[in-house]
Amino acid sequence: MEIAIMGYGVVGSGVAEVIAMNSESIAEKSLQDSVSVKYILDLRDFPGDVNESKLVKDFNVIVNDPEVKVVVEAMGGLKPAFDFVSACLKAGKSVVTSNKELVATKGDVLLKLAEENNVNFMFEASVGGGIPVIRPMAQCLAANRIDEVAGILNGTTNFILTMMIYNSMSFEDALRLAQDNGYAEKDPTADIEGFDACRKICILASLAFGKHVFPENVYTEGITKITLEDVEYARSWGGVIKLLGRAKRVGDKISAMVSPAFVANASILSGVNDVFNSVFIRGNAVGDVAFYGRGAGKLATASAVVADVVDCARHLEKRKAFGWGDAVENYVVDHNEVETSFYIRAKGDKIFALKKAEEIFGDISILTRENAPEDEFAFVTPVAKEGELNEKLAKLEDVEILGKIRVENY
Ligand code: HSE
């Protein structure tokens, strides 16, 4: 069986490498005599590259070649990925992608196109890099009603936070290291502002709850405002700061959010460090299930892409029924309606402000850290709806809020 790869960056070159590395077993598992890469689409030149002879610059070469049965999209972004993937599906080719943005924003359309053309559209690598999570959720947990999905979904930010927590490394240095290691997106804004994790929670929520969830409907906060002071207060509270994506069934709607959160040391998530990701799924029959592994990186991600290629190869004649339905309006509840508690770090008249905070919020837990300035204080509020907590916080006059992070119980 011949395949094509679109995009010869970190993931695309990893896919070519994994196929070359394990060609015999991949062919065997695919129930094919062989699985080989016929074309690699990229506008750049790669002189002397082992796959130089396969490189093409014209997409039409791929879409018009009937020998190509499966196309791997590893270009990233929406343009031209969406047009190319649509054209491949319409031409009767199955498509495998690692492109979170494409699946999160256009998954509903592409799944429909795949169905109409009796081909497969698969995206295991779009969430959790090398961790198997899409297929296990769709297949192994099929007996369950999924009630909640949550986890650490971005390797770059987890790496940065780990470096801040355990090595006191600056944010900038840690980001540079993550980029050098090939973890970060082309534009790391998507990582550090939480957009990448948002796309991933949208994909998980769409699959878990059956209706397309769009990124613009999911409240998203990144890690750019987290300071080493916040890290210290989290430590004194008994935990660490993690960037969490979470989505939960709430009646016939869902809540969904991406934000940094205090996570207790007792939680398994607190031990998920470096570039590792972890995804928790709560099913009404199975209970809690957790997945853990490398959430980013060349060969880890390629491993998931190639597994999808194998699955497509096994389902060339009869496609797999897989995916979700259209979006529904007002399906994701406003984050102000979601219950949480806040860690607050602020500056002001400490004694007066903490007394006032107690009057406003009730039972707060005061946090301390070594060498804190005289006018700095921190506390954790009781649990309430976010909107209510924010209204109460506005009543805390004459203080400057320096940090506000959710405290989560996972
Ligand atoms: N930039 C992403 C991350 C790559 O750091 O998790 C994998 O999706």
Tab-separated table of C-alpha atoms and ligand atoms in Angstrom:
chain	number	residue	atom	x	y	z
A	1	MET	CA	0.000	0.000	0.000
A	2	GLU	CA	1.269	3.448	-0.902
A	3	ILE	CA	0.836	6.437	1.356
A	4	ALA	CA	1.720	10.127	1.099
A	5	ILE	CA	2.840	12.536	3.802
A	6	MET	CA	1.905	16.215	3.623
A	7	GLY	CA	4.372	18.331	5.621
A	8	TYR	CA	7.961	17.261	6.282
A	9	GLY	CA	8.457	18.943	9.647
A	10	VAL	CA	8.912	17.286	13.041
A	11	VAL	CA	5.856	15.001	12.785
A	12	GLY	CA	6.008	14.299	9.026
A	13	SER	CA	9.671	13.308	9.113
A	14	GLY	CA	8.983	11.224	12.233
A	15	VAL	CA	6.246	9.338	10.361
A	16	ALA	CA	8.656	8.544	7.489
A	17	GLU	CA	11.261	7.430	10.040
A	18	VAL	CA	8.894	5.139	11.978
A	19	ILE	CA	7.608	3.531	8.779
A	20	ALA	CA	11.190	2.883	7.614
A	21	MET	CA	12.200	1.654	11.085
A	22	ASN	CA	9.376	-0.885	11.514
A	23	SER	CA	8.381	-1.513	7.896
A	24	GLU	CA	7.908	-5.282	8.160
A	25	SER	CA	5.755	-5.329	11.261
A	26	ILE	CA	3.760	-2.306	10.059
A	27	ALA	CA	2.966	-4.089	6.780
A	28	GLU	CA	2.042	-7.250	8.649
A	29	LYS	CA	-0.256	-5.425	11.065
A	30	SER	CA	-1.779	-3.498	8.152
A	31	LEU	CA	-2.585	-6.790	6.382
A	32	GLN	CA	-0.635	-5.492	3.364
A	33	ASP	CA	2.391	-6.808	1.460
A	34	SER	CA	4.083	-3.506	2.206
A	35	VAL	CA	3.358	0.011	3.432
A	36	SER	CA	5.571	2.575	1.791
A	37	VAL	CA	5.777	6.313	1.461
A	38	LYS	CA	5.373	7.306	-2.199
A	39	TYR	CA	5.308	11.102	-1.856
A	40	ILE	CA	6.172	13.739	0.695
A	41	LEU	CA	4.658	17.159	0.090
A	42	ASP	CA	6.639	20.173	1.224
A	43	LEU	CA	7.515	23.487	-0.390
A	44	ARG	CA	10.972	23.448	1.154
A	45	ASP	CA	14.022	21.657	-0.275
A	46	PHE	CA	15.850	19.034	1.755
A	47	PRO	CA	19.100	18.446	-0.148
A	48	GLY	CA	20.787	15.179	0.791
A	49	ASP	CA	17.803	14.001	2.870
A	50	VAL	CA	17.183	10.257	2.868
A	51	ASN	CA	13.693	10.902	1.413
A	52	GLU	CA	14.726	13.576	-1.089
A	53	SER	CA	13.503	11.557	-4.093
A	54	LYS	CA	9.975	11.378	-2.642
A	55	LEU	CA	9.566	15.112	-2.139
A	56	VAL	CA	6.983	16.888	-4.294
A	57	LYS	CA	5.760	20.469	-4.235
A	58	ASP	CA	2.466	19.971	-6.092
A	59	PHE	CA	-0.465	18.612	-4.064
A	60	ASN	CA	-2.176	17.443	-7.284
A	61	VAL	CA	0.455	14.733	-7.708
A	62	ILE	CA	-0.863	13.133	-4.530
A	63	VAL	CA	-4.593	13.653	-4.907
A	64	ASN	CA	-4.572	12.417	-8.513
A	65	ASP	CA	-2.566	9.253	-7.867
A	66	PRO	CA	-4.972	6.311	-7.371
A	67	GLU	CA	-2.174	4.224	-5.854
A	68	VAL	CA	-2.087	6.475	-2.800
A	69	LYS	CA	-4.681	5.072	-0.421
A	70	VAL	CA	-3.844	6.900	2.799
A	71	VAL	CA	-2.604	10.465	3.219
A	72	VAL	CA	-0.945	11.738	6.394
A	73	GLU	CA	-1.522	15.439	7.042
A	74	ALA	CA	1.250	16.864	9.231
A	75	MET	CA	1.333	20.430	7.930
A	76	GLY	CA	-0.474	22.047	10.851
A	77	GLY	CA	-2.754	25.067	10.642
A	78	LEU	CA	-5.957	25.350	8.630
A	79	LYS	CA	-4.705	26.703	5.338
A	80	PRO	CA	-4.137	24.821	3.125
A	81	ALA	CA	-4.590	21.749	5.355
A	82	PHE	CA	-8.395	21.900	5.338
A	83	ASP	CA	-8.639	22.167	1.539
A	84	PHE	CA	-6.059	19.435	0.965
A	85	VAL	CA	-7.642	17.037	3.462
A	86	SER	CA	-11.126	17.684	2.030
A	87	ALA	CA	-9.843	17.009	-1.488
A	88	CYS	CA	-8.156	13.757	-0.419
A	89	LEU	CA	-11.323	12.499	1.295
A	90	LYS	CA	-13.401	13.408	-1.770
A	91	ALA	CA	-10.878	11.530	-3.927
A	92	GLY	CA	-11.542	8.393	-1.881
A	93	LYS	CA	-8.351	8.481	0.199
A	94	SER	CA	-8.341	7.974	3.942
A	95	VAL	CA	-6.644	10.745	5.900
A	96	VAL	CA	-4.685	10.615	9.138
A	97	THR	CA	-3.805	13.868	10.867
A	98	SER	CA	-1.935	15.100	13.919
A	99	ASN	CA	-3.372	18.592	13.407
A	100	LYS	CA	-5.349	19.613	16.523
A	101	GLU	CA	-6.494	22.906	15.056
A	102	LEU	CA	-7.919	21.163	12.019
A	103	VAL	CA	-9.821	18.546	14.033
A	104	ALA	CA	-11.049	20.974	16.703
A	105	THR	CA	-12.366	23.536	14.229
A	106	LYS	CA	-13.297	21.422	11.194
A	107	GLY	CA	-13.687	17.907	12.592
A	108	ASP	CA	-17.466	17.844	12.137
A	109	VAL	CA	-17.179	18.728	8.420
A	110	LEU	CA	-14.306	16.326	7.738
A	111	LEU	CA	-15.932	13.414	9.573
A	112	LYS	CA	-19.018	13.915	7.436
A	113	LEU	CA	-16.936	14.055	4.254
A	114	ALA	CA	-15.181	10.825	5.243
A	115	GLU	CA	-18.526	9.122	5.809
A	116	GLU	CA	-19.952	10.352	2.494
A	117	ASN	CA	-16.908	9.062	0.625
A	118	ASN	CA	-16.675	5.768	2.535
A	119	VAL	CA	-13.163	6.468	3.801
A	120	ASN	CA	-11.609	7.065	7.224
A	121	PHE	CA	-10.554	10.268	8.918
A	122	MET	CA	-8.380	9.499	11.956
A	123	PHE	CA	-6.561	11.726	14.432
A	124	GLU	CA	-5.145	9.734	17.345
A	125	ALA	CA	-2.019	11.935	17.412
A	126	SER	CA	-4.041	15.134	17.764
A	127	VAL	CA	-4.437	14.621	21.528
A	128	GLY	CA	-1.726	13.438	23.886
A	129	GLY	CA	0.977	12.906	21.232
A	130	GLY	CA	1.981	9.263	21.559
A	131	ILE	CA	-0.596	8.373	24.225
A	132	PRO	CA	-3.396	6.181	22.940
A	133	VAL	CA	-6.525	8.028	24.077
A	134	ILE	CA	-8.853	8.687	21.118
A	135	ARG	CA	-9.190	5.056	20.083
A	136	PRO	CA	-9.462	3.720	23.661
A	137	MET	CA	-12.195	6.253	24.390
A	138	ALA	CA	-14.112	5.490	21.189
A	139	GLN	CA	-13.675	1.718	21.326
A	140	CYS	CA	-12.605	0.305	24.696
A	141	LEU	CA	-14.876	2.617	26.701
A	142	ALA	CA	-17.776	2.334	24.253
A	143	ALA	CA	-19.959	0.674	26.900
A	144	ASN	CA	-19.850	3.772	29.101
A	145	ARG	CA	-21.597	7.074	29.282
A	146	ILE	CA	-18.579	9.350	29.657
A	147	ASP	CA	-19.223	11.936	32.375
A	148	GLU	CA	-15.913	13.776	32.550
A	149	VAL	CA	-12.580	14.144	30.760
A	150	ALA	CA	-9.674	16.084	32.234
A	151	GLY	CA	-5.948	16.242	32.083
A	152	ILE	CA	-2.606	17.773	31.326
A	153	LEU	CA	-2.828	18.129	27.570
A	154	ASN	CA	0.120	20.295	26.567
A	155	GLY	CA	3.684	19.051	26.817
A	156	THR	CA	5.370	22.431	26.328
A	157	THR	CA	3.579	24.164	29.204
A	158	ASN	CA	3.971	21.140	31.460
A	159	PHE	CA	7.683	21.163	30.676
A	160	ILE	CA	7.900	24.906	31.422
A	161	LEU	CA	5.984	24.580	34.710
A	162	THR	CA	8.134	21.602	35.725
A	163	MET	CA	11.294	23.625	35.108
A	164	MET	CA	9.852	26.544	37.119
A	165	ILE	CA	8.753	24.319	40.018
A	166	TYR	CA	11.782	22.057	40.373
A	167	ASN	CA	14.678	23.985	38.757
A	168	SER	CA	13.609	27.595	39.463
A	169	MET	CA	14.249	28.171	35.764
A	170	SER	CA	12.890	31.318	34.192
A	171	PHE	CA	9.839	31.037	31.971
A	172	GLU	CA	11.796	32.245	28.914
A	173	ASP	CA	14.669	29.766	29.339
A	174	ALA	CA	12.293	26.864	29.837
A	175	LEU	CA	10.286	27.837	26.748
A	176	ARG	CA	13.460	28.024	24.667
A	177	LEU	CA	14.470	24.553	25.849
A	178	ALA	CA	11.021	23.178	24.972
A	179	GLN	CA	11.305	24.686	21.496
A	180	ASP	CA	14.813	23.258	21.023
A	181	ASN	CA	13.427	19.840	21.937
A	182	GLY	CA	10.726	20.140	19.252
A	183	TYR	CA	7.796	20.135	21.711
A	184	ALA	CA	6.415	23.595	21.038
A	185	GLU	CA	4.095	24.626	18.222
A	186	LYS	CA	5.555	26.714	15.366
A	187	ASP	CA	4.179	29.752	17.161
A	188	PRO	CA	4.498	28.900	20.878
A	189	THR	CA	1.707	31.353	21.702
A	190	ALA	CA	-0.644	28.445	21.055
A	191	ASP	CA	1.075	26.486	23.826
A	192	ILE	CA	1.619	29.146	26.477
A	193	GLU	CA	-1.764	30.849	26.036
A	194	GLY	CA	-3.579	27.516	26.334
A	195	PHE	CA	-4.974	27.417	22.754
A	196	ASP	CA	-3.332	24.069	22.007
A	197	ALA	CA	-4.768	22.503	25.186
A	198	CYS	CA	-8.121	24.078	24.295
A	199	ARG	CA	-8.155	22.375	20.874
A	200	LYS	CA	-7.346	19.085	22.556
A	201	ILE	CA	-10.081	19.339	25.197
A	202	CYS	CA	-12.501	20.242	22.379
A	203	ILE	CA	-11.577	17.044	20.529
A	204	LEU	CA	-11.884	14.944	23.691
A	205	ALA	CA	-15.189	16.576	24.660
A	206	SER	CA	-16.615	16.156	21.147
A	207	LEU	CA	-15.775	12.472	21.193
A	208	ALA	CA	-16.837	11.946	24.812
A	209	PHE	CA	-20.174	13.753	24.656
A	210	GLY	CA	-21.057	13.287	20.975
A	211	LYS	CA	-21.477	16.877	19.756
A	212	HIS	CA	-18.840	19.071	18.175
A	213	VAL	CA	-17.335	21.507	20.700
A	214	PHE	CA	-15.664	24.560	19.146
A	215	PRO	CA	-12.608	26.247	20.738
A	216	GLU	CA	-14.298	29.667	20.781
A	217	ASN	CA	-16.887	28.290	23.214
A	218	VAL	CA	-14.321	27.086	25.724
A	219	TYR	CA	-12.948	29.548	28.295
A	220	THR	CA	-9.150	29.443	27.997
A	221	GLU	CA	-6.326	30.830	30.116
A	222	GLY	CA	-2.628	30.075	29.606
A	223	ILE	CA	0.377	30.078	31.913
A	224	THR	CA	1.948	33.428	31.022
A	225	LYS	CA	0.796	35.095	34.247
A	226	ILE	CA	2.149	32.374	36.534
A	227	THR	CA	5.080	33.573	38.622
A	228	LEU	CA	7.623	31.864	40.862
A	229	GLU	CA	5.750	33.475	43.791
A	230	ASP	CA	2.592	31.580	42.810
A	231	VAL	CA	4.658	28.402	42.543
A	232	GLU	CA	5.883	29.031	46.128
A	233	TYR	CA	2.364	29.565	47.474
A	234	ALA	CA	1.172	26.396	45.729
A	235	ARG	CA	4.010	24.549	47.475
A	236	SER	CA	3.008	25.952	50.875
A	237	TRP	CA	-0.613	24.931	50.141
A	238	GLY	CA	0.616	21.380	49.454
A	239	GLY	CA	0.610	21.126	45.691
A	240	VAL	CA	1.802	22.300	42.305
A	241	ILE	CA	0.469	24.416	39.455
A	242	LYS	CA	-0.597	22.543	36.322
A	243	LEU	CA	-2.320	23.651	33.131
A	244	LEU	CA	-5.526	21.608	33.054
A	245	GLY	CA	-8.060	21.013	30.317
A	246	ARG	CA	-11.366	19.675	31.568
A	247	ALA	CA	-14.876	18.993	30.318
A	248	LYS	CA	-17.816	17.628	32.278
A	249	ARG	CA	-21.379	16.586	31.593
A	250	VAL	CA	-23.826	18.999	33.251
A	251	GLY	CA	-27.359	17.752	32.568
A	252	ASP	CA	-27.806	17.934	28.803
A	253	LYS	CA	-25.002	20.499	28.502
A	254	ILE	CA	-21.320	20.436	29.352
A	255	SER	CA	-18.790	22.622	31.104
A	256	ALA	CA	-15.372	22.949	29.459
A	257	MET	CA	-12.335	25.013	30.364
A	258	VAL	CA	-8.556	25.338	30.088
A	259	SER	CA	-6.681	27.116	32.863
A	260	PRO	CA	-3.808	26.752	35.287
A	261	ALA	CA	-4.856	25.153	38.556
A	262	PHE	CA	-3.496	24.261	41.975
A	263	VAL	CA	-3.353	20.464	42.116
A	264	ALA	CA	-2.688	18.718	45.446
A	265	ASN	CA	0.437	16.619	45.875
A	266	ALA	CA	-1.849	13.656	46.568
A	267	SER	CA	-3.275	13.841	43.037
A	268	ILE	CA	-1.717	11.638	40.370
A	269	LEU	CA	-1.676	14.715	38.109
A	270	SER	CA	0.856	16.420	40.401
A	271	GLY	CA	3.428	13.780	39.438
A	272	VAL	CA	2.951	14.234	35.697
A	273	ASN	CA	6.063	16.215	34.833
A	274	ASP	CA	8.262	17.360	31.945
A	275	VAL	CA	6.721	16.814	28.531
A	276	PHE	CA	4.415	14.066	29.802
A	277	ASN	CA	0.647	14.379	29.459
A	278	SER	CA	-2.083	12.569	31.330
A	279	VAL	CA	-5.748	12.193	30.473
A	280	PHE	CA	-8.434	11.113	32.955
A	281	ILE	CA	-11.733	9.761	31.731
A	282	ARG	CA	-14.687	9.052	34.010
A	283	GLY	CA	-17.154	6.491	32.673
A	284	ASN	CA	-20.390	5.494	34.415
A	285	ALA	CA	-19.484	1.817	34.271
A	286	VAL	CA	-15.699	1.722	34.402
A	287	GLY	CA	-15.152	4.578	36.892
A	288	ASP	CA	-11.913	6.529	36.500
A	289	VAL	CA	-9.356	5.579	33.851
A	290	ALA	CA	-6.043	7.378	33.331
A	291	PHE	CA	-3.670	7.514	30.377
A	292	TYR	CA	-0.088	8.719	30.696
A	293	GLY	CA	2.787	9.185	28.301
A	294	ARG	CA	4.790	11.501	26.102
A	295	GLY	CA	2.447	14.207	24.904
A	296	ALA	CA	4.798	15.704	22.337
A	297	GLY	CA	7.948	14.906	20.410
A	298	LYS	CA	8.821	13.543	17.007
A	299	LEU	CA	8.717	9.758	17.328
A	300	ALA	CA	6.074	9.659	20.090
A	301	THR	CA	3.637	11.600	17.904
A	302	ALA	CA	4.643	9.655	14.786
A	303	SER	CA	3.892	6.444	16.675
A	304	ALA	CA	0.236	7.501	17.028
A	305	VAL	CA	0.027	8.685	13.404
A	306	VAL	CA	1.392	5.414	12.055
A	307	ALA	CA	-1.013	3.414	14.236
A	308	ASP	CA	-3.833	5.292	12.475
A	309	VAL	CA	-2.271	4.491	9.075
A	310	VAL	CA	-2.315	0.808	10.064
A	311	ASP	CA	-5.976	1.096	11.111
A	312	CYS	CA	-6.869	2.830	7.836
A	313	ALA	CA	-5.053	0.109	5.886
A	314	ARG	CA	-7.098	-2.537	7.672
A	315	HIS	CA	-10.298	-0.666	6.859
A	316	LEU	CA	-9.838	0.207	3.211
A	317	GLU	CA	-12.922	-1.714	2.136
A	318	LYS	CA	-15.227	-1.177	5.101
A	319	ARG	CA	-14.683	2.094	6.937
A	320	LYS	CA	-14.854	2.385	10.716
A	321	ALA	CA	-17.894	4.199	12.092
A	322	PHE	CA	-16.214	6.802	14.258
A	323	GLY	CA	-16.736	10.423	15.227
A	324	TRP	CA	-19.435	12.734	16.574
A	325	GLY	CA	-22.418	14.842	15.604
A	326	ASP	CA	-22.926	18.509	14.777
A	327	ALA	CA	-22.507	21.309	17.301
A	328	VAL	CA	-25.524	22.518	19.286
A	329	GLU	CA	-26.038	26.136	20.313
A	330	ASN	CA	-25.451	27.083	23.955
A	331	TYR	CA	-24.133	23.600	24.663
A	332	VAL	CA	-21.155	24.746	26.758
A	333	VAL	CA	-22.231	26.487	29.970
A	334	ASP	CA	-20.670	29.833	30.870
A	335	HIS	CA	-17.570	29.439	33.045
A	336	ASN	CA	-19.115	31.798	35.599
A	337	GLU	CA	-21.647	29.056	36.333
A	338	VAL	CA	-18.947	26.481	37.080
A	339	GLU	CA	-18.012	25.766	40.705
A	340	THR	CA	-14.416	26.144	41.818
A	341	SER	CA	-12.334	27.860	44.468
A	342	PHE	CA	-9.679	30.504	43.865
A	343	TYR	CA	-6.181	31.006	45.180
A	344	ILE	CA	-5.713	34.772	45.441
A	345	ARG	CA	-2.383	36.597	45.792
A	346	ALA	CA	-2.652	40.317	46.409
A	347	LYS	CA	-0.910	43.428	47.629
A	348	GLY	CA	-2.290	45.841	50.204
A	349	ASP	CA	-2.855	46.347	53.926
A	350	LYS	CA	-2.414	42.675	54.832
A	351	ILE	CA	-4.160	42.521	58.242
A	352	PHE	CA	-7.089	44.671	57.164
A	353	ALA	CA	-7.485	42.949	53.779
A	354	LEU	CA	-7.403	39.406	55.170
A	355	LYS	CA	-10.040	40.351	57.795
A	356	LYS	CA	-12.177	41.824	55.026
A	357	ALA	CA	-11.639	38.726	52.850
A	358	GLU	CA	-12.900	36.570	55.720
A	359	GLU	CA	-16.018	38.723	56.038
A	360	ILE	CA	-16.674	38.532	52.295
A	361	PHE	CA	-15.818	34.898	51.508
A	362	GLY	CA	-16.320	33.192	54.885
A	363	ASP	CA	-13.914	30.384	55.616
A	364	ILE	CA	-10.676	31.254	53.745
A	365	SER	CA	-7.323	29.419	54.120
A	366	ILE	CA	-4.444	31.842	54.492
A	367	LEU	CA	-1.194	30.873	52.748
A	368	THR	CA	2.322	32.023	53.542
A	369	ARG	CA	5.719	31.916	51.851
A	370	GLU	CA	9.248	32.713	52.975
A	371	ASN	CA	10.565	36.201	52.319
A	372	ALA	CA	7.208	37.546	51.180
A	373	PRO	CA	7.040	41.368	51.195
A	374	GLU	CA	5.127	42.888	54.136
A	375	ASP	CA	2.258	44.021	51.923
A	376	GLU	CA	1.740	40.674	50.117
A	377	PHE	CA	-0.858	38.136	51.211
A	378	ALA	CA	-2.490	35.025	49.770
A	379	PHE	CA	-5.510	32.881	50.547
A	380	VAL	CA	-7.789	30.205	49.105
A	381	THR	CA	-11.531	30.863	48.938
A	382	PRO	CA	-14.312	28.358	49.677
A	383	VAL	CA	-15.957	26.601	46.712
A	384	ALA	CA	-18.636	28.574	44.848
A	385	LYS	CA	-19.668	29.494	41.316
A	386	GLU	CA	-16.909	31.454	39.570
A	387	GLY	CA	-19.239	34.375	38.906
A	388	GLU	CA	-20.071	34.634	42.619
A	389	LEU	CA	-16.405	34.415	43.611
A	390	ASN	CA	-15.527	37.213	41.174
A	391	GLU	CA	-18.345	39.414	42.506
A	392	LYS	CA	-17.052	38.882	46.045
A	393	LEU	CA	-13.474	39.569	44.981
A	394	ALA	CA	-14.552	42.909	43.531
A	395	LYS	CA	-15.693	43.867	47.039
A	396	LEU	CA	-12.139	43.474	48.341
A	397	GLU	CA	-11.269	47.128	47.954
A	398	ASP	CA	-7.881	48.903	48.105
A	399	VAL	CA	-5.870	45.826	47.154
A	400	GLU	CA	-4.020	44.949	43.953
A	401	ILE	CA	-4.706	41.394	42.771
A	402	LEU	CA	-1.383	39.872	41.697
A	403	GLY	CA	-2.489	36.318	41.049
A	404	LYS	CA	-5.732	34.339	40.748
A	405	ILE	CA	-5.580	30.602	40.069
A	406	ARG	CA	-8.300	27.965	40.342
A	407	VAL	CA	-7.903	25.214	42.908
A	408	GLU	CA	-9.061	21.883	41.523
A	409	ASN	CA	-9.769	18.555	43.086
A	410	TYR	CA	-8.482	15.880	40.649
B	1	HSE	N1	2.941	21.758	21.196
B	1	HSE	C1	2.263	20.570	21.598
B	1	HSE	C2	2.585	20.280	23.053
B	1	HSE	C3	2.697	19.444	20.717
B	1	HSE	O1	3.528	20.877	23.566
B	1	HSE	O2	1.901	19.490	23.678
B	1	HSE	C4	1.886	18.214	20.848
B	1	HSE	O3	0.539	18.426	20.564
